[in-house]
Coordinates of N, CA and C in Angstrom, one line a residue:
Q234 N -203.2 41.0 -78.7 CA -204.1 41.0 -77.6 C -203.4 41.9 -76.5
V235 N -204.1 42.4 -75.9 CA -203.6 43.5 -74.7 C -203.4 42.7 -73.8
H236 N -202.1 43.1 -73.0 CA -202.0 42.4 -71.5 C -201.4 43.7 -70.6
L237 N -202.0 43.6 -69.6 CA -201.6 44.3 -68.3 C -200.9 43.5 -67.2
V238 N -199.7 43.8 -66.8 CA -199.0 43.0 -65.8 C -198.4 43.8 -64.8
E239 N -199.1 43.7 -63.5 CA -198.6 44.6 -62.5 C -197.4 43.9 -61.7
S240 N -196.6 44.8 -61.2 CA -195.6 44.2 -60.1 C -195.4 45.0 -59.0
G241 N -194.3 44.7 -58.2 CA -193.9 45.5 -57.2 C -194.5 45.6 -55.8
G242 N -195.6 44.6 -55.7 CA -196.3 44.7 -54.3 C -195.4 44.0 -53.4
G243 N -195.9 44.0 -52.3 CA -195.0 43.2 -51.1 C -195.8 43.8 -49.6
L244 N -194.7 43.3 -48.8 CA -195.0 43.7 -47.5 C -194.3 44.8 -46.9
V245 N -194.9 45.6 -46.2 CA -194.3 46.9 -45.9 C -194.9 47.6 -44.2
Q246 N -194.0 48.1 -43.7 CA -194.6 48.6 -42.4 C -195.3 49.8 -42.6
A247 N -196.1 50.1 -41.7 CA -197.0 51.5 -41.7 C -195.9 52.6 -41.9
G248 N -196.0 53.6 -42.6 CA -195.3 54.7 -42.8 C -194.3 54.3 -44.2
G249 N -194.4 53.3 -44.7 CA -193.3 52.8 -45.5 C -193.8 53.1 -46.9
S250 N -193.1 52.7 -48.1 CA -193.3 53.2 -49.5 C -193.1 51.9 -50.2
L251 N -193.8 52.0 -51.3 CA -193.6 50.8 -52.5 C -194.0 51.6 -53.8
R252 N -193.2 50.9 -54.8 CA -193.7 51.4 -56.3 C -194.1 50.4 -57.0
L253 N -195.4 50.5 -57.5 CA -196.0 49.4 -58.3 C -195.8 49.9 -59.7
S254 N -195.8 48.5 -60.4 CA -195.6 49.1 -61.9 C -196.7 48.4 -62.8
C255 N -196.8 48.7 -64.0 CA -197.7 48.0 -64.6 C -197.3 48.1 -66.2
A256 N -197.1 47.1 -66.7 CA -196.3 46.8 -67.9 C -197.3 46.5 -69.0
A257 N -197.7 47.5 -70.1 CA -198.7 47.3 -71.0 C -198.2 47.0 -72.4
S258 N -198.7 46.2 -73.0 CA -198.4 45.6 -73.9 C -199.6 45.3 -75.1
G259 N -199.5 45.2 -76.3 CA -200.6 44.5 -77.2 C -201.2 45.7 -78.0
R260 N -201.1 46.9 -77.8 CA -201.6 47.7 -78.5 C -200.9 49.5 -78.5
T261 N -201.3 50.3 -79.0 CA -200.6 51.7 -78.7 C -201.4 52.6 -77.7
F262 N -201.1 52.6 -76.8 CA -201.9 53.5 -75.6 C -202.3 54.8 -75.7
S263 N -201.5 55.5 -76.8 CA -201.7 56.9 -76.7 C -203.1 57.3 -76.8
G264 N -203.8 58.1 -76.1 CA -205.3 58.5 -76.0 C -205.8 57.8 -75.0
H265 N -205.4 56.6 -74.3 CA -205.7 56.0 -73.4 C -205.8 56.6 -71.9
V266 N -206.7 56.2 -71.1 CA -206.6 56.4 -69.9 C -206.1 55.2 -68.9
M267 N -205.4 55.1 -68.2 CA -204.7 54.2 -67.4 C -205.2 54.2 -65.9
G268 N -205.9 53.4 -65.7 CA -206.0 53.5 -64.0 C -205.6 52.6 -63.0
W269 N -205.5 52.7 -62.0 CA -205.1 51.8 -60.8 C -206.5 51.7 -59.6
F270 N -206.7 50.4 -59.2 CA -207.8 50.2 -58.5 C -207.2 49.2 -57.4
R271 N -208.1 49.0 -56.1 CA -207.6 48.0 -55.2 C -208.6 47.4 -54.8
Q272 N -208.5 46.3 -54.3 CA -209.6 45.3 -53.6 C -209.1 45.0 -52.2
A273 N -209.7 45.3 -51.1 CA -209.3 44.9 -49.8 C -210.1 43.6 -49.7
P274 N -209.8 42.7 -48.6 CA -210.4 41.4 -48.2 C -211.7 41.6 -47.8
G275 N -212.9 41.2 -48.4 CA -214.3 41.4 -47.9 C -214.9 42.8 -48.4
K276 N -214.0 43.4 -49.2 CA -214.5 44.7 -49.6 C -214.6 44.7 -51.3
E277 N -215.5 45.8 -51.7 CA -215.5 45.9 -53.1 C -214.5 46.6 -53.7
R278 N -214.2 46.3 -54.9 CA -212.8 47.0 -55.7 C -213.3 48.4 -55.8
E279 N -212.3 49.5 -55.4 CA -212.5 50.7 -55.5 C -211.6 51.3 -56.6
F280 N -211.8 52.5 -57.0 CA -211.0 53.4 -57.7 C -209.7 53.9 -56.8
V281 N -208.5 53.9 -57.3 CA -207.4 54.9 -56.9 C -207.3 55.9 -57.3
G282 N -207.0 56.0 -58.7 CA -206.3 57.2 -59.4 C -206.3 56.9 -60.8
R283 N -206.0 57.8 -61.6 CA -205.7 57.6 -63.2 C -205.1 58.3 -63.7
I284 N -204.3 58.1 -64.9 CA -203.6 59.0 -65.5 C -203.9 59.0 -67.1
E285 N -203.9 60.1 -67.6 CA -204.2 60.2 -69.0 C -202.9 59.7 -69.8
W286 N -202.7 58.9 -70.5 CA -201.5 58.8 -71.4 C -200.9 59.7 -72.2
S287 N -201.9 60.5 -72.6 CA -201.3 61.5 -73.8 C -200.5 62.6 -73.0
D288 N -201.1 63.3 -72.0 CA -200.7 64.2 -71.5 C -200.1 64.4 -69.8
G289 N -200.4 63.1 -69.5 CA -199.9 62.5 -68.0 C -201.0 63.3 -66.6
S290 N -201.9 63.8 -67.1 CA -202.8 64.5 -66.2 C -203.5 63.4 -65.2
T291 N -203.6 63.4 -63.9 CA -203.9 62.3 -63.0 C -205.3 63.0 -62.3
Y292 N -205.7 62.0 -61.6 CA -206.7 62.3 -60.8 C -206.8 61.0 -59.7
Y293 N -207.1 61.2 -58.5 CA -207.0 60.4 -57.3 C -208.3 60.5 -56.6
R294 N -208.5 59.2 -55.8 CA -209.6 59.4 -54.8 C -208.8 60.3 -53.7
P295 N -210.0 60.9 -52.9 CA -209.3 61.9 -51.7 C -208.5 61.1 -50.7
S296 N -208.9 59.7 -50.3 CA -208.1 59.2 -49.2 C -206.5 58.9 -49.6
V297 N -206.1 59.0 -50.8 CA -204.9 58.8 -51.3 C -204.1 60.0 -51.7
E298 N -204.8 61.1 -51.9 CA -204.2 62.3 -52.5 C -203.3 63.0 -51.6
G299 N -202.1 63.0 -52.4 CA -200.9 63.6 -51.4 C -200.0 62.2 -51.2
R300 N -200.3 61.2 -51.1 CA -199.7 60.0 -50.7 C -199.2 59.4 -51.8
F301 N -200.1 58.9 -52.7 CA -200.0 58.1 -53.9 C -199.6 59.1 -55.3
T302 N -198.9 58.6 -56.1 CA -198.7 59.3 -57.4 C -198.7 58.4 -58.5
I303 N -199.2 58.7 -59.4 CA -199.2 58.1 -60.7 C -198.4 58.7 -61.9
S304 N -197.7 58.0 -62.6 CA -196.8 58.5 -63.7 C -196.6 57.5 -64.7
R305 N -196.3 57.9 -65.7 CA -196.1 56.8 -67.0 C -194.7 57.1 -67.5
D306 N -194.1 56.0 -68.3 CA -193.1 56.4 -69.1 C -193.6 55.8 -70.5
N307 N -193.7 56.8 -71.4 CA -194.4 56.4 -72.6 C -193.3 55.6 -73.5
A308 N -192.0 55.7 -73.4 CA -191.1 54.9 -74.5 C -191.2 53.5 -73.8
K309 N -191.4 53.4 -72.4 CA -191.4 52.0 -72.0 C -192.6 51.1 -72.2
N310 N -193.9 51.9 -72.1 CA -195.2 51.5 -72.0 C -195.5 50.9 -70.6
L311 N -194.8 51.7 -69.6 CA -194.9 51.4 -68.0 C -195.8 52.6 -67.4
V312 N -196.8 52.3 -66.5 CA -197.2 52.9 -65.7 C -197.1 52.7 -64.2
Y313 N -196.7 53.7 -63.3 CA -196.4 53.5 -62.2 C -197.3 53.9 -61.1
L314 N -197.4 53.4 -59.8 CA -198.2 54.0 -58.8 C -197.0 53.9 -57.6
Q315 N -196.7 55.0 -57.1 CA -196.0 55.2 -55.9 C -196.7 55.3 -54.8
L316 N -196.3 54.6 -53.7 CA -197.3 54.2 -52.5 C -196.2 55.1 -51.5
N317 N -196.9 56.1 -50.7 CA -196.1 56.6 -49.7 C -197.2 56.8 -48.5
S318 N -196.2 56.9 -47.2 CA -197.2 56.9 -46.0 C -198.1 56.0 -45.9
L319 N -197.8 54.6 -46.1 CA -198.6 53.6 -46.1 C -199.5 53.4 -44.7
L320 N -200.6 53.2 -45.0 CA -201.4 52.6 -43.7 C -201.9 51.4 -43.8
P321 N -202.3 50.9 -42.6 CA -202.9 49.4 -42.8 C -204.0 49.4 -43.7
Q322 N -204.8 50.3 -43.7 CA -205.9 50.3 -44.4 C -205.7 50.2 -46.0
D323 N -204.4 50.7 -46.6 CA -204.1 50.6 -47.7 C -204.0 49.1 -48.3
T324 N -203.9 48.0 -47.4 CA -203.7 46.7 -47.6 C -204.7 46.4 -48.6
A325 N -204.4 45.7 -49.6 CA -205.3 45.3 -50.9 C -204.3 44.7 -52.1
V326 N -205.4 44.1 -52.8 CA -204.7 43.7 -54.1 C -205.0 44.8 -55.2
Y327 N -203.7 45.4 -55.6 CA -203.9 46.6 -56.5 C -204.0 46.1 -58.0
Y328 N -204.8 46.8 -58.5 CA -204.9 46.3 -60.2 C -204.8 47.4 -61.0
C329 N -204.0 47.3 -62.3 CA -204.1 48.3 -63.2 C -204.9 48.2 -64.3
A330 N -205.7 49.1 -64.8 CA -206.6 48.8 -66.1 C -206.6 50.0 -67.1
S331 N -207.0 49.7 -68.4 CA -207.0 50.7 -69.0 C -208.4 50.9 -69.9
A332 N -208.5 52.2 -70.1 CA -209.7 52.8 -71.0 C -209.4 53.2 -72.2
P333 N -210.2 52.9 -73.4 CA -209.7 53.7 -74.8 C -209.8 55.1 -74.7
M334 N -210.4 55.8 -73.6 CA -210.5 57.3 -73.7 C -211.1 57.8 -72.4
A335 N -211.0 58.9 -72.2 CA -211.5 59.6 -70.9 C -213.1 59.3 -70.9
G336 N -213.6 58.9 -69.6 CA -214.9 58.7 -69.4 C -215.3 57.1 -69.8
A337 N -214.5 56.6 -70.7 CA -214.9 55.3 -71.2 C -214.7 54.1 -70.0
H338 N -215.4 53.3 -70.4 CA -215.4 52.2 -69.2 C -214.0 51.3 -69.3
F339 N -213.3 50.9 -68.4 CA -211.9 50.4 -68.1 C -212.2 48.7 -68.5
D340 N -211.5 48.1 -69.6 CA -212.1 47.2 -70.3 C -211.0 46.3 -70.3
T341 N -210.0 46.7 -69.9 CA -208.7 45.6 -70.0 C -207.9 45.6 -68.6
W342 N -207.7 44.6 -68.0 CA -207.3 44.5 -66.4 C -206.2 43.8 -66.4
G343 N -205.3 43.9 -65.3 CA -204.2 42.9 -65.1 C -204.7 42.4 -64.0
R344 N -204.0 41.2 -63.4 CA -204.3 40.2 -62.5 C -203.9 40.9 -61.1
G345 N -203.4 42.1 -61.1 CA -203.3 42.5 -59.5 C -201.7 42.1 -59.0
T346 N -201.5 42.7 -58.0 CA -200.3 42.6 -57.2 C -200.7 43.1 -55.7
Q347 N -200.4 42.1 -54.7 CA -200.7 42.1 -53.2 C -199.7 43.3 -52.7
V348 N -200.3 44.1 -51.9 CA -199.8 45.1 -51.0 C -200.3 44.9 -49.6
T349 N -199.3 44.4 -48.6 CA -200.0 44.4 -47.4 C -198.9 45.3 -46.5
V350 N -199.8 46.1 -45.7 CA -199.0 47.1 -44.7 C -199.5 47.0 -43.3
S351 N -198.2 46.5 -42.5 CA -198.4 45.9 -41.3 C -198.4 47.2 -40.5
S352 N -199.0 47.1 -39.0 CA -199.2 48.1 -38.3 C -198.0 48.1 -37.3

């Protein structure tokens, strides 16, 4: 059974940084796409960015481009989301998810980790 477990969330002041981790287990993830999403209180879940497991290529939503960076450690089956220059509007529960290939539906989700940015 596939499991995704996020960690690394917390409370940080505006302008600060956090690194989120997503531990993936239960299958071989080569060829998969790993995504990060977030959901703020009272808002719909939104896409943050994604990374292709095979070649490390990334894509981000415009509002986080240049501030957030996704990377992966193939040997450890870990995906990271580095959050820099955090803004109060980045406050949300952050989720990682996996899709079996580029363009496919994200079908496996973690439970999320809370990120709170104070002003």
